[in-house]
Amino acid sequence: MLGEYLDSSDADLPSVAVVAMLGEFGISESSARAALSRLTKRGLIAVRGSGRPPVYHLTPQAIARHRSRMDHFLSFGAHPPRWTGDWVTVSFSVPQSGHAPRHAVRKVLGSLGFARLYDSVWIRPGTDSGPVTQALHDVLDGVDGSRWSVMHARFDEEAGPHGPAAAYDLAGLASAYEGFIARYSDLRVAVRNGEIDATRALVARTSVMDSWRKFPDIDPNLPEHLLPAPWPCQPARGLMLEIHSALGSLAEARLIEVVTPYWPDAASWITHFQASESGVSVPAARAGRRKLSLTGTPAGQPERVS
């Protein structure tokens, strides 16, 4: 929520406003305050001053992270990947007694987008091997008897059952995309018909984004010739962008309405991200923004992306 609707570390954010914001999603006051505490410990928000109730602000590090993540979420799938046929390949060997380091290696490889081709051979598309090389140093340098190599590879038979795509559960990923489409297709119809008011827009838009944001992290973004046809990423992305764009201003208006009693300056700071035609997200401009009534009328017309 904070990443989607705030884009300045200068904004003073009263804790009671956050409690009201999360109340729209059925989150209790105690849970909301616990979330604030966790974000403070992680350095994503910080307390400003010593007043009571406390006032928070997003840290510059959080702003940078939010922008990067929003760009990642909203631009994913906008264009086919530039494909060179290159793969980063990791092979490792850990002694039989090394259950913990073996688990740690697999965990870090998964977090870096690698998939297991064979028992101890992991791959990911591309050429950037720096992060995985450093990660393997961090995990295995102190483990006696362990060995590992990072290589750059090309496959003689890239497509087919013996190629690199066999490392991925593409059937499961396709099913997840199709489930996303099935879940939100009725919402898209309601958006097109102007049936979504601001109260519903805030929750619905956030739900769509929360459901979509897992895909850029689990989809390896393979080239078309390695994917089963038809591949449902583009239809799912199109559905997400249509809802996300069309409901942006209504969701923003609802959020301002909810928090203004606790944060009088809310309208000066709350914004929303939207996708550009190039797939990169930008904060919607505050200046000249037209006032919206909290009805479903504007939602029937998707916002122009710019």
PDB file of C-alpha atoms in Angstrom:
ATOM      1  CA  MET A   1       0.000   0.000   0.000  1.00  0.00           C
ATOM      2  CA  LEU A   2       2.689   2.496   0.964  1.00  0.00           C
ATOM      3  CA  GLY A   3       4.750   1.651  -2.092  1.00  0.00           C
ATOM      4  CA  GLU A   4       1.791   1.948  -4.447  1.00  0.00           C
ATOM      5  CA  TYR A   5       0.289   5.216  -3.181  1.00  0.00           C
ATOM      6  CA  LEU A   6       3.177   7.220  -1.672  1.00  0.00           C
ATOM      7  CA  ASP A   7       6.276   8.385  -3.508  1.00  0.00           C
ATOM      8  CA  SER A   8       7.952  10.870  -1.180  1.00  0.00           C
ATOM      9  CA  SER A   9      10.004  10.544   1.990  1.00  0.00           C
ATOM     10  CA  ASP A  10       8.946  14.091   2.937  1.00  0.00           C
ATOM     11  CA  ALA A  11       5.366  13.089   3.710  1.00  0.00           C
ATOM     12  CA  ASP A  12       4.456  12.899   7.399  1.00  0.00           C
ATOM     13  CA  LEU A  13       2.390   9.738   7.814  1.00  0.00           C
ATOM     14  CA  PRO A  14       0.477   9.509  11.096  1.00  0.00           C
ATOM     15  CA  SER A  15       0.200   5.991  12.466  1.00  0.00           C
ATOM     16  CA  VAL A  16      -3.554   6.439  12.871  1.00  0.00           C
ATOM     17  CA  ALA A  17      -3.798   7.078   9.115  1.00  0.00           C
ATOM     18  CA  VAL A  18      -2.078   3.769   8.409  1.00  0.00           C
ATOM     19  CA  VAL A  19      -4.449   2.004  10.802  1.00  0.00           C
ATOM     20  CA  ALA A  20      -7.418   3.527   8.935  1.00  0.00           C
ATOM     21  CA  MET A  21      -5.866   2.609   5.574  1.00  0.00           C
ATOM     22  CA  LEU A  22      -5.415  -1.042   6.502  1.00  0.00           C
ATOM     23  CA  GLY A  23      -8.857  -1.161   8.065  1.00  0.00           C
ATOM     24  CA  GLU A  24     -10.236  -1.075   4.511  1.00  0.00           C
ATOM     25  CA  PHE A  25      -8.801  -4.587   4.134  1.00  0.00           C
ATOM     26  CA  GLY A  26     -10.179  -5.962   7.372  1.00  0.00           C
ATOM     27  CA  ILE A  27      -6.844  -5.647   9.191  1.00  0.00           C
ATOM     28  CA  SER A  28      -7.185  -4.930  12.908  1.00  0.00           C
ATOM     29  CA  GLU A  29      -5.540  -1.997  14.659  1.00  0.00           C
ATOM     30  CA  SER A  30      -3.179  -4.261  16.579  1.00  0.00           C
ATOM     31  CA  SER A  31      -2.076  -6.016  13.391  1.00  0.00           C
ATOM     32  CA  ALA A  32      -1.606  -2.682  11.609  1.00  0.00           C
ATOM     33  CA  ARG A  33       0.602  -1.371  14.407  1.00  0.00           C
ATOM     34  CA  ALA A  34       2.583  -4.616  14.415  1.00  0.00           C
ATOM     35  CA  ALA A  35       3.160  -4.166  10.679  1.00  0.00           C
ATOM     36  CA  LEU A  36       4.424  -0.625  11.289  1.00  0.00           C
ATOM     37  CA  SER A  37       6.821  -1.965  13.906  1.00  0.00           C
ATOM     38  CA  ARG A  38       8.167  -4.575  11.481  1.00  0.00           C
ATOM     39  CA  LEU A  39       8.663  -2.017   8.710  1.00  0.00           C
ATOM     40  CA  THR A  40      10.525   0.257  11.137  1.00  0.00           C
ATOM     41  CA  LYS A  41      12.878  -2.556  12.135  1.00  0.00           C
ATOM     42  CA  ARG A  42      13.543  -3.282   8.454  1.00  0.00           C
ATOM     43  CA  GLY A  43      14.413   0.363   7.808  1.00  0.00           C
ATOM     44  CA  LEU A  44      11.607   0.924   5.305  1.00  0.00           C
ATOM     45  CA  ILE A  45       9.876   3.541   7.442  1.00  0.00           C
ATOM     46  CA  ALA A  46      11.170   5.726  10.279  1.00  0.00           C
ATOM     47  CA  VAL A  47       9.615   7.702  13.103  1.00  0.00           C
ATOM     48  CA  ARG A  48       9.722  11.477  12.676  1.00  0.00           C
ATOM     49  CA  GLY A  49       9.841  13.454  15.915  1.00  0.00           C
ATOM     50  CA  SER A  50       8.723  12.251  19.318  1.00  0.00           C
ATOM     51  CA  GLY A  51       5.029  13.087  19.269  1.00  0.00           C
ATOM     52  CA  ARG A  52       2.164  10.788  20.205  1.00  0.00           C
ATOM     53  CA  PRO A  53       0.635   9.092  18.371  1.00  0.00           C
ATOM     54  CA  PRO A  54       3.801   8.570  16.307  1.00  0.00           C
ATOM     55  CA  VAL A  55       4.324  10.021  12.839  1.00  0.00           C
ATOM     56  CA  TYR A  56       6.251   8.004  10.260  1.00  0.00           C
ATOM     57  CA  HIS A  57       7.852   8.670   6.913  1.00  0.00           C
ATOM     58  CA  LEU A  58       9.114   6.429   4.151  1.00  0.00           C
ATOM     59  CA  THR A  59      12.902   6.292   4.044  1.00  0.00           C
ATOM     60  CA  PRO A  60      14.744   7.211   0.818  1.00  0.00           C
ATOM     61  CA  GLN A  61      15.880   3.583   0.635  1.00  0.00           C
ATOM     62  CA  ALA A  62      12.258   2.462   0.745  1.00  0.00           C
ATOM     63  CA  ILE A  63      11.280   4.930  -1.984  1.00  0.00           C
ATOM     64  CA  ALA A  64      14.038   3.625  -4.245  1.00  0.00           C
ATOM     65  CA  ARG A  65      13.073   0.036  -3.512  1.00  0.00           C
ATOM     66  CA  HIS A  66       9.376   0.685  -4.131  1.00  0.00           C
ATOM     67  CA  ARG A  67      10.055   2.382  -7.457  1.00  0.00           C
ATOM     68  CA  SER A  68      12.308  -0.444  -8.570  1.00  0.00           C
ATOM     69  CA  ARG A  69       9.812  -3.095  -7.554  1.00  0.00           C
ATOM     70  CA  MET A  70       6.871  -1.296  -9.175  1.00  0.00           C
ATOM     71  CA  ASP A  71       8.847  -0.979 -12.390  1.00  0.00           C
ATOM     72  CA  HIS A  72       9.649  -4.685 -12.155  1.00  0.00           C
ATOM     73  CA  PHE A  73       6.037  -5.709 -11.529  1.00  0.00           C
ATOM     74  CA  LEU A  74       4.429  -3.483 -14.134  1.00  0.00           C
ATOM     75  CA  SER A  75       7.001  -3.808 -16.914  1.00  0.00           C
ATOM     76  CA  PHE A  76       7.364  -7.576 -16.722  1.00  0.00           C
ATOM     77  CA  GLY A  77       6.204  -9.210 -19.945  1.00  0.00           C
ATOM     78  CA  ALA A  78       5.940  -5.927 -21.832  1.00  0.00           C
ATOM     79  CA  HIS A  79       8.392  -7.069 -24.488  1.00  0.00           C
ATOM     80  CA  PRO A  80       9.816 -10.451 -25.505  1.00  0.00           C
ATOM     81  CA  PRO A  81      13.232 -11.032 -23.947  1.00  0.00           C
ATOM     82  CA  ARG A  82      16.274 -10.333 -26.056  1.00  0.00           C
ATOM     83  CA  TRP A  83      17.512 -13.842 -26.586  1.00  0.00           C
ATOM     84  CA  THR A  84      21.134 -14.776 -27.241  1.00  0.00           C
ATOM     85  CA  GLY A  85      20.935 -18.451 -26.314  1.00  0.00           C
ATOM     86  CA  ASP A  86      23.179 -17.907 -23.275  1.00  0.00           C
ATOM     87  CA  TRP A  87      22.640 -19.582 -19.918  1.00  0.00           C
ATOM     88  CA  VAL A  88      24.461 -19.240 -16.600  1.00  0.00           C
ATOM     89  CA  THR A  89      25.088 -22.742 -15.272  1.00  0.00           C
ATOM     90  CA  VAL A  90      26.041 -23.728 -11.719  1.00  0.00           C
ATOM     91  CA  SER A  91      27.368 -27.139 -10.725  1.00  0.00           C
ATOM     92  CA  PHE A  92      28.171 -27.938  -7.093  1.00  0.00           C
ATOM     93  CA  SER A  93      29.149 -30.828  -4.864  1.00  0.00           C
ATOM     94  CA  VAL A  94      28.668 -30.925  -1.089  1.00  0.00           C
ATOM     95  CA  PRO A  95      29.726 -33.805   1.219  1.00  0.00           C
ATOM     96  CA  GLN A  96      26.961 -36.215   2.243  1.00  0.00           C
ATOM     97  CA  SER A  97      27.033 -34.810   5.774  1.00  0.00           C
ATOM     98  CA  GLY A  98      26.466 -31.259   4.524  1.00  0.00           C
ATOM     99  CA  HIS A  99      22.667 -31.158   4.617  1.00  0.00           C
ATOM    100  CA  ALA A 100      22.508 -27.566   5.869  1.00  0.00           C
ATOM    101  CA  PRO A 101      24.890 -26.036   3.299  1.00  0.00           C
ATOM    102  CA  ARG A 102      23.258 -28.059   0.486  1.00  0.00           C
ATOM    103  CA  HIS A 103      19.866 -26.672   1.505  1.00  0.00           C
ATOM    104  CA  ALA A 104      21.360 -23.165   1.733  1.00  0.00           C
ATOM    105  CA  VAL A 105      22.811 -23.433  -1.780  1.00  0.00           C
ATOM    106  CA  ARG A 106      19.496 -24.575  -3.239  1.00  0.00           C
ATOM    107  CA  LYS A 107      17.655 -21.793  -1.447  1.00  0.00           C
ATOM    108  CA  VAL A 108      19.978 -19.065  -2.683  1.00  0.00           C
ATOM    109  CA  LEU A 109      19.956 -20.432  -6.240  1.00  0.00           C
ATOM    110  CA  GLY A 110      16.170 -20.405  -6.247  1.00  0.00           C
ATOM    111  CA  SER A 111      16.124 -16.835  -4.949  1.00  0.00           C
ATOM    112  CA  LEU A 112      18.392 -15.787  -7.826  1.00  0.00           C
ATOM    113  CA  GLY A 113      16.106 -17.302 -10.456  1.00  0.00           C
ATOM    114  CA  PHE A 114      17.957 -20.556 -11.073  1.00  0.00           C
ATOM    115  CA  ALA A 115      16.139 -23.823 -11.762  1.00  0.00           C
ATOM    116  CA  ARG A 116      17.440 -27.338 -11.217  1.00  0.00           C
ATOM    117  CA  LEU A 117      18.193 -29.075 -14.507  1.00  0.00           C
ATOM    118  CA  TYR A 118      19.783 -32.109 -12.843  1.00  0.00           C
ATOM    119  CA  ASP A 119      20.497 -32.954  -9.196  1.00  0.00           C
ATOM    120  CA  SER A 120      23.424 -30.563  -8.800  1.00  0.00           C
ATOM    121  CA  VAL A 121      23.219 -28.602 -12.043  1.00  0.00           C
ATOM    122  CA  TRP A 122      21.199 -25.384 -11.972  1.00  0.00           C
ATOM    123  CA  ILE A 123      20.567 -22.931 -14.808  1.00  0.00           C
ATOM    124  CA  ARG A 124      19.109 -19.531 -15.523  1.00  0.00           C
ATOM    125  CA  PRO A 125      18.838 -17.615 -18.814  1.00  0.00           C
ATOM    126  CA  GLY A 126      21.257 -14.757 -19.445  1.00  0.00           C
ATOM    127  CA  THR A 127      24.916 -13.970 -18.885  1.00  0.00           C
ATOM    128  CA  ASP A 128      25.107 -12.197 -15.504  1.00  0.00           C
ATOM    129  CA  SER A 129      27.008 -14.544 -13.201  1.00  0.00           C
ATOM    130  CA  GLY A 130      28.274 -12.018 -10.644  1.00  0.00           C
ATOM    131  CA  PRO A 131      25.515 -12.379  -8.016  1.00  0.00           C
ATOM    132  CA  VAL A 132      25.543 -16.184  -8.013  1.00  0.00           C
ATOM    133  CA  THR A 133      29.337 -16.339  -7.861  1.00  0.00           C
ATOM    134  CA  GLN A 134      29.345 -14.119  -4.781  1.00  0.00           C
ATOM    135  CA  ALA A 135      26.487 -16.076  -3.194  1.00  0.00           C
ATOM    136  CA  LEU A 136      28.298 -19.390  -3.620  1.00  0.00           C
ATOM    137  CA  HIS A 137      31.428 -17.917  -2.068  1.00  0.00           C
ATOM    138  CA  ASP A 138      29.339 -16.762   0.890  1.00  0.00           C
ATOM    139  CA  VAL A 139      27.667 -20.139   1.419  1.00  0.00           C
ATOM    140  CA  LEU A 140      30.343 -22.711   0.561  1.00  0.00           C
ATOM    141  CA  ASP A 141      33.779 -21.196   1.111  1.00  0.00           C
ATOM    142  CA  GLY A 142      33.910 -22.491   4.689  1.00  0.00           C
ATOM    143  CA  VAL A 143      32.436 -25.933   3.958  1.00  0.00           C
ATOM    144  CA  ASP A 144      35.121 -28.635   3.874  1.00  0.00           C
ATOM    145  CA  GLY A 145      34.995 -30.860   0.811  1.00  0.00           C
ATOM    146  CA  SER A 146      32.586 -28.676  -1.142  1.00  0.00           C
ATOM    147  CA  ARG A 147      33.239 -27.729  -4.763  1.00  0.00           C
ATOM    148  CA  TRP A 148      31.371 -25.551  -7.223  1.00  0.00           C
ATOM    149  CA  SER A 149      31.699 -24.012 -10.673  1.00  0.00           C
ATOM    150  CA  VAL A 150      29.898 -21.206 -12.480  1.00  0.00           C
ATOM    151  CA  MET A 151      29.865 -21.544 -16.264  1.00  0.00           C
ATOM    152  CA  HIS A 152      28.358 -19.932 -19.342  1.00  0.00           C
ATOM    153  CA  ALA A 153      26.658 -22.445 -21.610  1.00  0.00           C
ATOM    154  CA  ARG A 154      24.671 -22.898 -24.792  1.00  0.00           C
ATOM    155  CA  PHE A 155      22.561 -25.958 -25.528  1.00  0.00           C
ATOM    156  CA  ASP A 156      22.919 -27.914 -28.763  1.00  0.00           C
ATOM    157  CA  GLU A 157      19.269 -28.990 -28.460  1.00  0.00           C
ATOM    158  CA  GLU A 158      17.682 -25.976 -26.837  1.00  0.00           C
ATOM    159  CA  ALA A 159      14.068 -26.885 -27.511  1.00  0.00           C
ATOM    160  CA  GLY A 160      12.424 -30.204 -26.708  1.00  0.00           C
ATOM    161  CA  PRO A 161      12.286 -32.538 -23.703  1.00  0.00           C
ATOM    162  CA  HIS A 162      16.064 -32.653 -23.230  1.00  0.00           C
ATOM    163  CA  GLY A 163      16.563 -28.904 -23.441  1.00  0.00           C
ATOM    164  CA  PRO A 164      16.824 -26.333 -20.639  1.00  0.00           C
ATOM    165  CA  ALA A 165      13.069 -25.679 -20.494  1.00  0.00           C
ATOM    166  CA  ALA A 166      12.741 -29.122 -18.878  1.00  0.00           C
ATOM    167  CA  ALA A 167      14.143 -27.552 -15.706  1.00  0.00           C
ATOM    168  CA  TYR A 168      10.990 -25.482 -15.273  1.00  0.00           C
ATOM    169  CA  ASP A 169       7.454 -26.405 -14.290  1.00  0.00           C
ATOM    170  CA  LEU A 170       5.959 -24.572 -17.230  1.00  0.00           C
ATOM    171  CA  ALA A 171       2.670 -26.461 -16.963  1.00  0.00           C
ATOM    172  CA  GLY A 172       2.286 -25.329 -13.368  1.00  0.00           C
ATOM    173  CA  LEU A 173       3.184 -21.753 -14.286  1.00  0.00           C
ATOM    174  CA  ALA A 174       0.675 -21.721 -17.145  1.00  0.00           C
ATOM    175  CA  SER A 175      -1.972 -23.015 -14.750  1.00  0.00           C
ATOM    176  CA  ALA A 176      -1.179 -20.183 -12.331  1.00  0.00           C
ATOM    177  CA  TYR A 177      -1.592 -17.596 -15.089  1.00  0.00           C
ATOM    178  CA  GLU A 178      -4.880 -19.175 -16.155  1.00  0.00           C
ATOM    179  CA  GLY A 179      -6.077 -19.140 -12.550  1.00  0.00           C
ATOM    180  CA  PHE A 180      -5.260 -15.427 -12.353  1.00  0.00           C
ATOM    181  CA  ILE A 181      -7.262 -14.775 -15.528  1.00  0.00           C
ATOM    182  CA  ALA A 182     -10.221 -16.786 -14.249  1.00  0.00           C
ATOM    183  CA  ARG A 183     -10.152 -15.018 -10.885  1.00  0.00           C
ATOM    184  CA  TYR A 184     -10.210 -11.459 -12.263  1.00  0.00           C
ATOM    185  CA  SER A 185     -12.096 -11.731 -15.572  1.00  0.00           C
ATOM    186  CA  ASP A 186     -15.419 -10.819 -13.959  1.00  0.00           C
ATOM    187  CA  LEU A 187     -13.792  -7.814 -12.316  1.00  0.00           C
ATOM    188  CA  ARG A 188     -12.574  -6.600 -15.712  1.00  0.00           C
ATOM    189  CA  VAL A 189     -16.123  -6.844 -17.063  1.00  0.00           C
ATOM    190  CA  ALA A 190     -17.378  -4.828 -14.091  1.00  0.00           C
ATOM    191  CA  VAL A 191     -14.642  -2.224 -14.649  1.00  0.00           C
ATOM    192  CA  ARG A 192     -15.578  -1.889 -18.313  1.00  0.00           C
ATOM    193  CA  ASN A 193     -19.220  -1.466 -17.374  1.00  0.00           C
ATOM    194  CA  GLY A 194     -18.436   1.268 -14.833  1.00  0.00           C
ATOM    195  CA  GLU A 195     -19.777  -0.832 -11.955  1.00  0.00           C
ATOM    196  CA  ILE A 196     -16.847  -0.381  -9.543  1.00  0.00           C
ATOM    197  CA  ASP A 197     -17.121   2.414  -6.984  1.00  0.00           C
ATOM    198  CA  ALA A 198     -14.147   3.892  -5.135  1.00  0.00           C
ATOM    199  CA  THR A 199     -14.561   1.751  -2.023  1.00  0.00           C
ATOM    200  CA  ARG A 200     -14.382  -1.433  -4.038  1.00  0.00           C
ATOM    201  CA  ALA A 201     -11.711  -0.001  -6.359  1.00  0.00           C
ATOM    202  CA  LEU A 202      -9.105   0.360  -3.624  1.00  0.00           C
ATOM    203  CA  VAL A 203      -9.441  -3.222  -2.419  1.00  0.00           C
ATOM    204  CA  ALA A 204      -9.832  -4.719  -5.910  1.00  0.00           C
ATOM    205  CA  ARG A 205      -6.846  -2.884  -7.395  1.00  0.00           C
ATOM    206  CA  THR A 206      -4.640  -3.881  -4.493  1.00  0.00           C
ATOM    207  CA  SER A 207      -5.786  -7.498  -4.742  1.00  0.00           C
ATOM    208  CA  VAL A 208      -4.969  -7.650  -8.457  1.00  0.00           C
ATOM    209  CA  MET A 209      -1.530  -6.185  -7.917  1.00  0.00           C
ATOM    210  CA  ASP A 210      -0.819  -8.468  -4.971  1.00  0.00           C
ATOM    211  CA  SER A 211      -1.778 -11.500  -7.072  1.00  0.00           C
ATOM    212  CA  TRP A 212       0.210 -10.370 -10.111  1.00  0.00           C
ATOM    213  CA  ARG A 213       3.468  -9.474  -8.339  1.00  0.00           C
ATOM    214  CA  LYS A 214       4.463 -13.115  -7.813  1.00  0.00           C
ATOM    215  CA  PHE A 215       4.716 -13.791 -11.556  1.00  0.00           C
ATOM    216  CA  PRO A 216       7.783 -11.637 -12.342  1.00  0.00           C
ATOM    217  CA  ASP A 217       9.606 -13.515  -9.589  1.00  0.00           C
ATOM    218  CA  ILE A 218       8.635 -17.056 -10.609  1.00  0.00           C
ATOM    219  CA  ASP A 219       8.433 -16.762 -14.405  1.00  0.00           C
ATOM    220  CA  PRO A 220      11.907 -17.215 -15.990  1.00  0.00           C
ATOM    221  CA  ASN A 221      10.783 -15.143 -18.993  1.00  0.00           C
ATOM    222  CA  LEU A 222      11.944 -17.695 -21.526  1.00  0.00           C
ATOM    223  CA  PRO A 223      11.862 -16.964 -25.261  1.00  0.00           C
ATOM    224  CA  GLU A 224       8.749 -17.986 -27.166  1.00  0.00           C
ATOM    225  CA  HIS A 225      10.319 -21.005 -28.876  1.00  0.00           C
ATOM    226  CA  LEU A 226      10.887 -22.657 -25.480  1.00  0.00           C
ATOM    227  CA  LEU A 227       7.325 -22.144 -24.248  1.00  0.00           C
ATOM    228  CA  PRO A 228       4.204 -24.246 -24.822  1.00  0.00           C
ATOM    229  CA  ALA A 229       1.618 -22.540 -27.021  1.00  0.00           C
ATOM    230  CA  PRO A 230      -0.521 -20.667 -26.358  1.00  0.00           C
ATOM    231  CA  TRP A 231       1.387 -19.069 -23.468  1.00  0.00           C
ATOM    232  CA  PRO A 232      -0.957 -17.128 -21.114  1.00  0.00           C
ATOM    233  CA  CYS A 233       1.452 -14.489 -19.783  1.00  0.00           C
ATOM    234  CA  GLN A 234       0.360 -11.737 -22.179  1.00  0.00           C
ATOM    235  CA  PRO A 235      -3.402 -12.219 -21.643  1.00  0.00           C
ATOM    236  CA  ALA A 236      -2.827 -12.190 -17.874  1.00  0.00           C
ATOM    237  CA  ARG A 237      -0.677  -9.062 -18.073  1.00  0.00           C
ATOM    238  CA  GLY A 238      -3.222  -7.302 -20.265  1.00  0.00           C
ATOM    239  CA  LEU A 239      -5.986  -8.056 -17.772  1.00  0.00           C
ATOM    240  CA  MET A 240      -3.866  -6.816 -14.860  1.00  0.00           C
ATOM    241  CA  LEU A 241      -2.887  -3.579 -16.608  1.00  0.00           C
ATOM    242  CA  GLU A 242      -6.428  -2.774 -17.675  1.00  0.00           C
ATOM    243  CA  ILE A 243      -7.772  -3.118 -14.135  1.00  0.00           C
ATOM    244  CA  HIS A 244      -4.751  -1.457 -12.532  1.00  0.00           C
ATOM    245  CA  SER A 245      -4.924   1.545 -14.865  1.00  0.00           C
ATOM    246  CA  ALA A 246      -8.697   1.972 -14.874  1.00  0.00           C
ATOM    247  CA  LEU A 247      -9.067   1.864 -11.084  1.00  0.00           C
ATOM    248  CA  GLY A 248      -6.053   3.981 -10.182  1.00  0.00           C
ATOM    249  CA  SER A 249      -7.723   7.349  -9.694  1.00  0.00           C
ATOM    250  CA  LEU A 250     -10.750   5.883  -7.926  1.00  0.00           C
ATOM    251  CA  ALA A 251      -8.549   3.896  -5.546  1.00  0.00           C
ATOM    252  CA  GLU A 252      -6.486   7.009  -4.841  1.00  0.00           C
ATOM    253  CA  ALA A 253      -9.645   9.034  -4.160  1.00  0.00           C
ATOM    254  CA  ARG A 254     -10.921   6.401  -1.744  1.00  0.00           C
ATOM    255  CA  LEU A 255      -7.619   6.281   0.100  1.00  0.00           C
ATOM    256  CA  ILE A 256      -7.621  10.068   0.492  1.00  0.00           C
ATOM    257  CA  GLU A 257     -11.182   9.946   1.816  1.00  0.00           C
ATOM    258  CA  VAL A 258     -10.297   7.262   4.367  1.00  0.00           C
ATOM    259  CA  VAL A 259      -7.149   8.859   5.799  1.00  0.00           C
ATOM    260  CA  THR A 260      -7.892  12.597   5.577  1.00  0.00           C
ATOM    261  CA  PRO A 261      -9.688  12.703   8.993  1.00  0.00           C
ATOM    262  CA  TYR A 262      -6.392  11.540  10.545  1.00  0.00           C
ATOM    263  CA  TRP A 263      -4.026  13.153   8.032  1.00  0.00           C
ATOM    264  CA  PRO A 264      -5.335  16.502   6.718  1.00  0.00           C
ATOM    265  CA  ASP A 265      -2.504  16.841   4.166  1.00  0.00           C
ATOM    266  CA  ALA A 266      -3.170  13.440   2.617  1.00  0.00           C
ATOM    267  CA  ALA A 267      -4.392  14.801  -0.729  1.00  0.00           C
ATOM    268  CA  SER A 268      -1.056  16.595  -1.219  1.00  0.00           C
ATOM    269  CA  TRP A 269       0.937  13.393  -0.932  1.00  0.00           C
ATOM    270  CA  ILE A 270      -1.123  10.397  -1.998  1.00  0.00           C
ATOM    271  CA  THR A 271      -0.675   9.399  -5.625  1.00  0.00           C
ATOM    272  CA  HIS A 272      -0.702   6.151  -7.567  1.00  0.00           C
ATOM    273  CA  PHE A 273       1.526   4.362 -10.019  1.00  0.00           C
ATOM    274  CA  GLN A 274       0.414   3.527 -13.517  1.00  0.00           C
ATOM    275  CA  ALA A 275       2.078   1.735 -16.384  1.00  0.00           C
ATOM    276  CA  SER A 276       3.431   3.574 -19.380  1.00  0.00           C
ATOM    277  CA  GLU A 277       3.270   2.249 -22.918  1.00  0.00           C
ATOM    278  CA  SER A 278       6.878   1.137 -22.572  1.00  0.00           C
ATOM    279  CA  GLY A 279       5.907  -0.898 -19.527  1.00  0.00           C
ATOM    280  CA  VAL A 280       7.724   1.279 -16.981  1.00  0.00           C
ATOM    281  CA  SER A 281       5.643   2.591 -14.097  1.00  0.00           C
ATOM    282  CA  VAL A 282       5.570   6.273 -13.197  1.00  0.00           C
ATOM    283  CA  PRO A 283       3.726   8.092 -10.410  1.00  0.00           C
ATOM    284  CA  ALA A 284       0.561   9.724 -11.656  1.00  0.00           C
ATOM    285  CA  ALA A 285       0.904  13.526 -11.764  1.00  0.00           C
ATOM    286  CA  ARG A 286      -0.725  15.468  -8.927  1.00  0.00           C
ATOM    287  CA  ALA A 287      -0.891  18.799 -10.715  1.00  0.00           C
ATOM    288  CA  GLY A 288      -4.051  19.342 -12.705  1.00  0.00           C
ATOM    289  CA  ARG A 289      -5.566  16.095 -11.511  1.00  0.00           C
ATOM    290  CA  ARG A 290      -9.314  16.201 -11.946  1.00  0.00           C
ATOM    291  CA  LYS A 291     -11.490  15.694  -8.904  1.00  0.00           C
ATOM    292  CA  LEU A 292     -13.338  12.405  -8.831  1.00  0.00           C
ATOM    293  CA  SER A 293     -16.655  11.700  -7.242  1.00  0.00           C
ATOM    294  CA  LEU A 294     -16.549   8.456  -5.309  1.00  0.00           C
ATOM    295  CA  THR A 295     -18.771   6.592  -7.752  1.00  0.00           C
ATOM    296  CA  GLY A 296     -18.183   4.007 -10.396  1.00  0.00           C
ATOM    297  CA  THR A 297     -18.555   6.419 -13.335  1.00  0.00           C
ATOM    298  CA  PRO A 298     -14.869   7.162 -14.079  1.00  0.00           C
ATOM    299  CA  ALA A 299     -13.874   3.518 -13.670  1.00  0.00           C
ATOM    300  CA  GLY A 300     -15.645   2.584 -16.873  1.00  0.00           C
ATOM    301  CA  GLN A 301     -13.048   4.511 -18.863  1.00  0.00           C
ATOM    302  CA  PRO A 302      -9.457   3.334 -18.466  1.00  0.00           C
ATOM    303  CA  GLU A 303      -6.973   6.117 -17.716  1.00  0.00           C
ATOM    304  CA  ARG A 304      -4.672   7.189 -20.515  1.00  0.00           C
ATOM    305  CA  VAL A 305      -1.247   5.765 -19.819  1.00  0.00           C
ATOM    306  CA  SER A 306       1.617   8.171 -20.301  1.00  0.00           C
TER     307      SER A 306
END
